Tab-separated table of N, CA and C and ligand atoms in Angstrom:
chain	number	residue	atom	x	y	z
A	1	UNK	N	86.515	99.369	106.737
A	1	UNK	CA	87.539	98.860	105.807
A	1	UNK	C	87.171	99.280	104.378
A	2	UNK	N	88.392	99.775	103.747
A	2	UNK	CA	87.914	100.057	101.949
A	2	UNK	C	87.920	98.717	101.387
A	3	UNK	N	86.728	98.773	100.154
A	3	UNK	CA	86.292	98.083	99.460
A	3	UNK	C	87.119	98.645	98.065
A	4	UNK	N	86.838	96.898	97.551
A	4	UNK	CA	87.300	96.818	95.916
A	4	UNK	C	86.740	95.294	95.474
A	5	UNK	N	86.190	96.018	93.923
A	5	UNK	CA	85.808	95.145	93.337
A	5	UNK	C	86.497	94.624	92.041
A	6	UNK	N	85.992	93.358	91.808
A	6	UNK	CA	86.735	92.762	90.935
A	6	UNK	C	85.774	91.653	90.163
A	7	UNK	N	85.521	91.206	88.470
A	7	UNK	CA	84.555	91.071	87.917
A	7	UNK	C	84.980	89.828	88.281
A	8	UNK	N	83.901	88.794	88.376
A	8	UNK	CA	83.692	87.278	89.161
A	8	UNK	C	84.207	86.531	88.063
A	9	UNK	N	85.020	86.866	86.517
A	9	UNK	CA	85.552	85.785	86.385
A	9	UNK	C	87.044	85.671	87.019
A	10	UNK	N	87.588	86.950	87.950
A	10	UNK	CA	88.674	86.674	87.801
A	10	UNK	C	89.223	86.459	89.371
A	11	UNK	N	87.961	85.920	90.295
A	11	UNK	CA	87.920	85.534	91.600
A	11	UNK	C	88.896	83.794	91.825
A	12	UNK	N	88.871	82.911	90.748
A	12	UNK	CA	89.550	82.077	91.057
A	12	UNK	C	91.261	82.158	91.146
A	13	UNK	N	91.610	82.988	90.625
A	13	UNK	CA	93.074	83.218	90.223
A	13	UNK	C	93.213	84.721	91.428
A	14	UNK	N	92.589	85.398	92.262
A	14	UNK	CA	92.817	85.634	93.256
A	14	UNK	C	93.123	84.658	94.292
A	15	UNK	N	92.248	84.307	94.045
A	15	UNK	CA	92.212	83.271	95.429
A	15	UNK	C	93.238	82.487	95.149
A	16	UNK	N	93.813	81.917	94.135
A	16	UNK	CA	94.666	80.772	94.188
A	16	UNK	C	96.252	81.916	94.417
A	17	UNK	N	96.031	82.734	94.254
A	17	UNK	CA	97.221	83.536	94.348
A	17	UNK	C	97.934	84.156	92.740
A	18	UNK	N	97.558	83.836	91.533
A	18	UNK	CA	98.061	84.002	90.424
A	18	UNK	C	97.976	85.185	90.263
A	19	UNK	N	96.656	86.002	90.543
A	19	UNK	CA	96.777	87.167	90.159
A	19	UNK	C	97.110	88.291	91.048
A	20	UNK	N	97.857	89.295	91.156
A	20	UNK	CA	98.944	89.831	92.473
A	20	UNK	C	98.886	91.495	92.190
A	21	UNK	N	98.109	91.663	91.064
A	21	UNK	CA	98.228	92.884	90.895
A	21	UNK	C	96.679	93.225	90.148
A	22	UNK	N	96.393	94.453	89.662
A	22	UNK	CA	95.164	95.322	88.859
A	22	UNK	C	95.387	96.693	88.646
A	23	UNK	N	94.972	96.863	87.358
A	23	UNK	CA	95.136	98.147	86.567
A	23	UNK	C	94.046	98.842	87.228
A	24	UNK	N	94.394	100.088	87.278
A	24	UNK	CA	93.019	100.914	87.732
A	24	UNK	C	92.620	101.836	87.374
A	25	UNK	N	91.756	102.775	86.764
A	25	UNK	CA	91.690	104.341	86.833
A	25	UNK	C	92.305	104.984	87.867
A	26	UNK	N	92.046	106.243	87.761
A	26	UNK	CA	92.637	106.785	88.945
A	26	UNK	C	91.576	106.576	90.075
A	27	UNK	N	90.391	106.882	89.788
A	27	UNK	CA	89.034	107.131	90.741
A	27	UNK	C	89.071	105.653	91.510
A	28	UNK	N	89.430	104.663	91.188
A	28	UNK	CA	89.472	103.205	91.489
A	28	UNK	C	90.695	102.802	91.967
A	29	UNK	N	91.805	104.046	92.509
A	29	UNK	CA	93.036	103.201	92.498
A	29	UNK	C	93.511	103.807	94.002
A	30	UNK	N	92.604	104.757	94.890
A	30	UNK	CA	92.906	105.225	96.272
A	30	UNK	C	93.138	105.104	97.220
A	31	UNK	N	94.461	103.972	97.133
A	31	UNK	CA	94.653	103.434	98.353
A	31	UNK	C	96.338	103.421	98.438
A	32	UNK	N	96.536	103.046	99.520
A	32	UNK	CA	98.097	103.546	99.743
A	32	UNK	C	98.525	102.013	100.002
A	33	UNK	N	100.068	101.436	100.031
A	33	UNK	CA	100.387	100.733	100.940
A	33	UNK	C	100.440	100.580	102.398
A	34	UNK	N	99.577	99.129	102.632
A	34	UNK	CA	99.282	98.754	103.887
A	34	UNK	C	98.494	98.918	104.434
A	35	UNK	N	97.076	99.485	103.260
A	35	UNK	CA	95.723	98.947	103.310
A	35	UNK	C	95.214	98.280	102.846
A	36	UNK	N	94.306	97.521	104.008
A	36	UNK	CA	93.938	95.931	104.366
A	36	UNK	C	92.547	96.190	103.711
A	37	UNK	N	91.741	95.541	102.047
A	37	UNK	CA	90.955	95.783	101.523
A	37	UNK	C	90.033	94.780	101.630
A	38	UNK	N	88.667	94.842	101.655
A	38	UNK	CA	87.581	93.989	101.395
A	38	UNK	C	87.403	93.623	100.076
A	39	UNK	N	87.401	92.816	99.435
A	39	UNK	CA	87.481	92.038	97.930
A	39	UNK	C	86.003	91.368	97.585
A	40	UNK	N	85.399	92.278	96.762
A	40	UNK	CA	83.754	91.377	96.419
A	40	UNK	C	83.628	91.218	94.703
A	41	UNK	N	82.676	90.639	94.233
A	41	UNK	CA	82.164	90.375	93.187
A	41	UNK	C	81.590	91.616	92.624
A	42	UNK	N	82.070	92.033	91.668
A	42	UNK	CA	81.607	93.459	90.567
A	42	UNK	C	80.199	93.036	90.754
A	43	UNK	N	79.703	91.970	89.792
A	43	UNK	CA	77.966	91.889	89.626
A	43	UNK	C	77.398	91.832	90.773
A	44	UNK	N	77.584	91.044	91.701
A	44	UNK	CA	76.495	90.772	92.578
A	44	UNK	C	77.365	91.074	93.861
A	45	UNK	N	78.409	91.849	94.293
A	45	UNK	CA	78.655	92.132	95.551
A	45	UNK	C	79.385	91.425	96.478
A	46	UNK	N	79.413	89.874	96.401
A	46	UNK	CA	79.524	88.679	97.443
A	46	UNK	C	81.117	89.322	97.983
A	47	UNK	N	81.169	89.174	98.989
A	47	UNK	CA	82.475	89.337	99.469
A	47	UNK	C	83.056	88.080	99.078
A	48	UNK	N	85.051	87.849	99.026
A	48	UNK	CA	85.327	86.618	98.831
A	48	UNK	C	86.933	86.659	99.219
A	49	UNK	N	87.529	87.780	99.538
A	49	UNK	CA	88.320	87.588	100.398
A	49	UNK	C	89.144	89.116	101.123
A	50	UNK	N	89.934	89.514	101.761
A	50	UNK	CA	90.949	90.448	102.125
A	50	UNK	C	91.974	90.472	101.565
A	51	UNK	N	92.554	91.459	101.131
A	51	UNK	CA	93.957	91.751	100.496
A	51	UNK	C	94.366	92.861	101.077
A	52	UNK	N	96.169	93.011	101.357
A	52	UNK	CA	96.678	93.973	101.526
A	52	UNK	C	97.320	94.480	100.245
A	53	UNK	N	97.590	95.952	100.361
A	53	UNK	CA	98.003	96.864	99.056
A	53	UNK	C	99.574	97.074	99.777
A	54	UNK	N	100.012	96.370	98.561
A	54	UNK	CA	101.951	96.643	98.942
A	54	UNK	C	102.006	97.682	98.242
A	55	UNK	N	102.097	98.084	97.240
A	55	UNK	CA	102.547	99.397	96.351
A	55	UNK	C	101.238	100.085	95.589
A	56	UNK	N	101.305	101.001	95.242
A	56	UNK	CA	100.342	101.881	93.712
A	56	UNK	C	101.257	102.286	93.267
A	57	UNK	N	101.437	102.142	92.117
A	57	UNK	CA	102.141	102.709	91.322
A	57	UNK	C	101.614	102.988	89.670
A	58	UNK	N	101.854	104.606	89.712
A	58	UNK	CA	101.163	104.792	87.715
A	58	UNK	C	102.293	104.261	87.140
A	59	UNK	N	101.298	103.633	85.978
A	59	UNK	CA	101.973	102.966	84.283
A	59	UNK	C	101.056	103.476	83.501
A	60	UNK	N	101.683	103.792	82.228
A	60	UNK	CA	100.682	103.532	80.916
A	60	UNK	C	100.391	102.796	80.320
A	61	UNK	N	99.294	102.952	79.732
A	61	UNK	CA	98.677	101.864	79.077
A	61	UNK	C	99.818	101.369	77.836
A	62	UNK	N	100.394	102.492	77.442
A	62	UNK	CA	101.442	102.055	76.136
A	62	UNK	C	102.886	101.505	76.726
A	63	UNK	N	102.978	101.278	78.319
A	63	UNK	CA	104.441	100.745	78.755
A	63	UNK	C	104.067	99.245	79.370
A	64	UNK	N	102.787	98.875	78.986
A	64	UNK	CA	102.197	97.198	79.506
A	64	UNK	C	102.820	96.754	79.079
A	65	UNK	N	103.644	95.492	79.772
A	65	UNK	CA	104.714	94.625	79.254
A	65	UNK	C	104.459	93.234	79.753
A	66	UNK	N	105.508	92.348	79.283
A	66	UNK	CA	105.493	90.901	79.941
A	66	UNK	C	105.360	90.991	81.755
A	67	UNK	N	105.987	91.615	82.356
A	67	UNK	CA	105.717	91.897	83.857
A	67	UNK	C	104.350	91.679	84.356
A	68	UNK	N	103.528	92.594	83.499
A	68	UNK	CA	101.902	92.895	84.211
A	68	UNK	C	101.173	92.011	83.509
A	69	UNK	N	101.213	91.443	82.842
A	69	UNK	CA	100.790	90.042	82.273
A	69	UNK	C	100.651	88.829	83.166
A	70	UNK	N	102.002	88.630	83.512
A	70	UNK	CA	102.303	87.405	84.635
A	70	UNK	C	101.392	88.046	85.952
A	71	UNK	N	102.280	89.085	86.445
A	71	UNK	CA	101.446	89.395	87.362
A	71	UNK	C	99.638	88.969	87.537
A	72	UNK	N	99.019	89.581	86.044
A	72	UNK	CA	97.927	89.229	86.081
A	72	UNK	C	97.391	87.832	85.491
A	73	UNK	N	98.207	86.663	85.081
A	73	UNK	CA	97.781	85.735	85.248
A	73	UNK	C	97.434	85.965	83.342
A	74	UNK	N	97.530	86.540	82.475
A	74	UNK	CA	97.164	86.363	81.522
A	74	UNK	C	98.221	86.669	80.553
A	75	UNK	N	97.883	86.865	79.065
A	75	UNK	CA	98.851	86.750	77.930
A	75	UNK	C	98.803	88.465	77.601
A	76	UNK	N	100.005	89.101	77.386
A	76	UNK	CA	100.023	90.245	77.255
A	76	UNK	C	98.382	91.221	76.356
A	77	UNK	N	98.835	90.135	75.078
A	77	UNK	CA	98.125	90.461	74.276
A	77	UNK	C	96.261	90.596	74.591
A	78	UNK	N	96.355	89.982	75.580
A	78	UNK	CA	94.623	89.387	75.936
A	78	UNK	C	94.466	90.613	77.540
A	79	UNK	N	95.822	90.574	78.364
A	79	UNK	CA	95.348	92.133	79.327
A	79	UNK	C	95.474	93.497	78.055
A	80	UNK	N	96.015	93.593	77.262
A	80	UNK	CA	95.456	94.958	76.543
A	80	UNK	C	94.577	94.882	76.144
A	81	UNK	N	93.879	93.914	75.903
A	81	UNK	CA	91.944	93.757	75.479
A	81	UNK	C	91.568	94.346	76.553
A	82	UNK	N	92.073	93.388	77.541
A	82	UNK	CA	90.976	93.182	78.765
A	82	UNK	C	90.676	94.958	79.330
A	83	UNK	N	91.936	95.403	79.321
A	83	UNK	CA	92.393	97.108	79.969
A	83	UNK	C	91.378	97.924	78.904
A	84	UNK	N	91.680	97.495	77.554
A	84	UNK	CA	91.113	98.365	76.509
A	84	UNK	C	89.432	98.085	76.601
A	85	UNK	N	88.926	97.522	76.873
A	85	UNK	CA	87.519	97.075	76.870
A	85	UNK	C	87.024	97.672	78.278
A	86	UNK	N	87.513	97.613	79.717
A	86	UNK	CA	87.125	98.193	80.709
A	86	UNK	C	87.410	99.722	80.636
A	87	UNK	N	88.597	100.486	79.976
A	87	UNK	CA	88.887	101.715	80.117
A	87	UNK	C	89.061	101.923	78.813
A	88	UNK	N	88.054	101.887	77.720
A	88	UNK	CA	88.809	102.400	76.670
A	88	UNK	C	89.335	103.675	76.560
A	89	UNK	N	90.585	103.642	75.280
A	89	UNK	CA	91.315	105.225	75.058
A	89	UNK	C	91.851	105.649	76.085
A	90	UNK	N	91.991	105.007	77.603
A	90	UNK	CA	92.366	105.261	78.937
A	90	UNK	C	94.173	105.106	78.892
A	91	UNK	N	94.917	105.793	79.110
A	91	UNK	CA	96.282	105.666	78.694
A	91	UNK	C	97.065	105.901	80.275
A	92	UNK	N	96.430	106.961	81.523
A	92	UNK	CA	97.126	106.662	82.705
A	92	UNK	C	96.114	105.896	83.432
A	93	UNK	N	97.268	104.743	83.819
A	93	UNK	CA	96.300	103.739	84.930
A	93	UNK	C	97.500	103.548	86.189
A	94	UNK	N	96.919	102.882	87.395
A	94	UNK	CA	97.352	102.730	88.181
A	94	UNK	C	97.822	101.009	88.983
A	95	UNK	N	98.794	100.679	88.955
A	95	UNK	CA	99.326	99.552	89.430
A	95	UNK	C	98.842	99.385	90.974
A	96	UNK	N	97.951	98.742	91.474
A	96	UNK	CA	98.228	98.122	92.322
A	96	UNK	C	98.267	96.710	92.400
A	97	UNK	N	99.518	96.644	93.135
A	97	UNK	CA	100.265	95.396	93.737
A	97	UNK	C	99.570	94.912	95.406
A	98	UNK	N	99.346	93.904	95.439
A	98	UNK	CA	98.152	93.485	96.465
A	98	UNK	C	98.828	91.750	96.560
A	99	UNK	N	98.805	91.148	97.876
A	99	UNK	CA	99.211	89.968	98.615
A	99	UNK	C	97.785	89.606	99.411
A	100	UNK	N	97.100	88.467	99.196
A	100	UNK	CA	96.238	87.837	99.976
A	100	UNK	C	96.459	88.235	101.507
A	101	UNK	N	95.322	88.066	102.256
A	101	UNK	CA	95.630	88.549	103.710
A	101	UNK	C	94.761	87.646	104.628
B	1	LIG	C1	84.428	98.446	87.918
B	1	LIG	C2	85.756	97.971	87.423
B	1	LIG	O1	86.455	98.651	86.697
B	1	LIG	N1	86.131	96.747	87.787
B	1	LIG	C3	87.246	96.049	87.441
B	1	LIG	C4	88.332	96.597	86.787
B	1	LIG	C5	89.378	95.762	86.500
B	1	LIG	N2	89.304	94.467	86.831
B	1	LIG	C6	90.359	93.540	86.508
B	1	LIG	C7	90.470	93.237	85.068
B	1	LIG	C8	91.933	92.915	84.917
B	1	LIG	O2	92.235	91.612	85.282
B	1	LIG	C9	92.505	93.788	85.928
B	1	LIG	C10	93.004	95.040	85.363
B	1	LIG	O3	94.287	95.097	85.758
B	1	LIG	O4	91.566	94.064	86.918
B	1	LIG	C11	88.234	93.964	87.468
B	1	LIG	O5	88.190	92.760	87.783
B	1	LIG	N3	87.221	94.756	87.775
């Protein structure tokens, strides 16, 4: 099964379901719809749950809107930190859309 990681503060709002989507590089974004992913902790590895991948889809960093915000559970203004601090100067990223499994 492919693996993906995700940094352990943002494991509670998976799990509760809030967060439904993630920006990606490209190198981080290789998966198609209707693969069933292993979900662990960036720092330390822990597995913590399965997700399926409904869509990938590219956006730019300059077309982030109210949409991918909600999606991700945060305030527009605070995912362009968050994007700009993991990928800086990074302008094509990749949408995946992902449902608990
Ligand atoms: C290694 C690595 O890049 N890990 C990442 C990248 C992104 N995220 C989160 C941060 C944001 O909530 C979204 C971006 O859409 O995904 C992450 O947890 N780990």
């Amino acid at each position: 099964m492919k693996n993906i990681t995700f940094y352990s503060r943002f494991e509670t709002d998976i799990l509760a379901g809030c967060k439904t989507i993630t920006l990606r590089e490209a190198s981080d974004a290789q998966f198609v719809a209707g693969d069933r992913i292993r979900v662990s902790r960036y720092e330390d590895d822990v597995f913590f749950c399965n997700i399926e991948v409904i869509a990938v889809t590219p956006v730019q960093f300059a077309e982030l809107n109210q949409y991918h915000a909600v999606q991700e559970n945060m305030m527009l203004d605070e995912l362009k930190q968050v994007i700009s601090e993991i990928y800086p100067g990074l302008n094509e990223l990749f949408m995946i859309e992902f449902r608990l499994i």
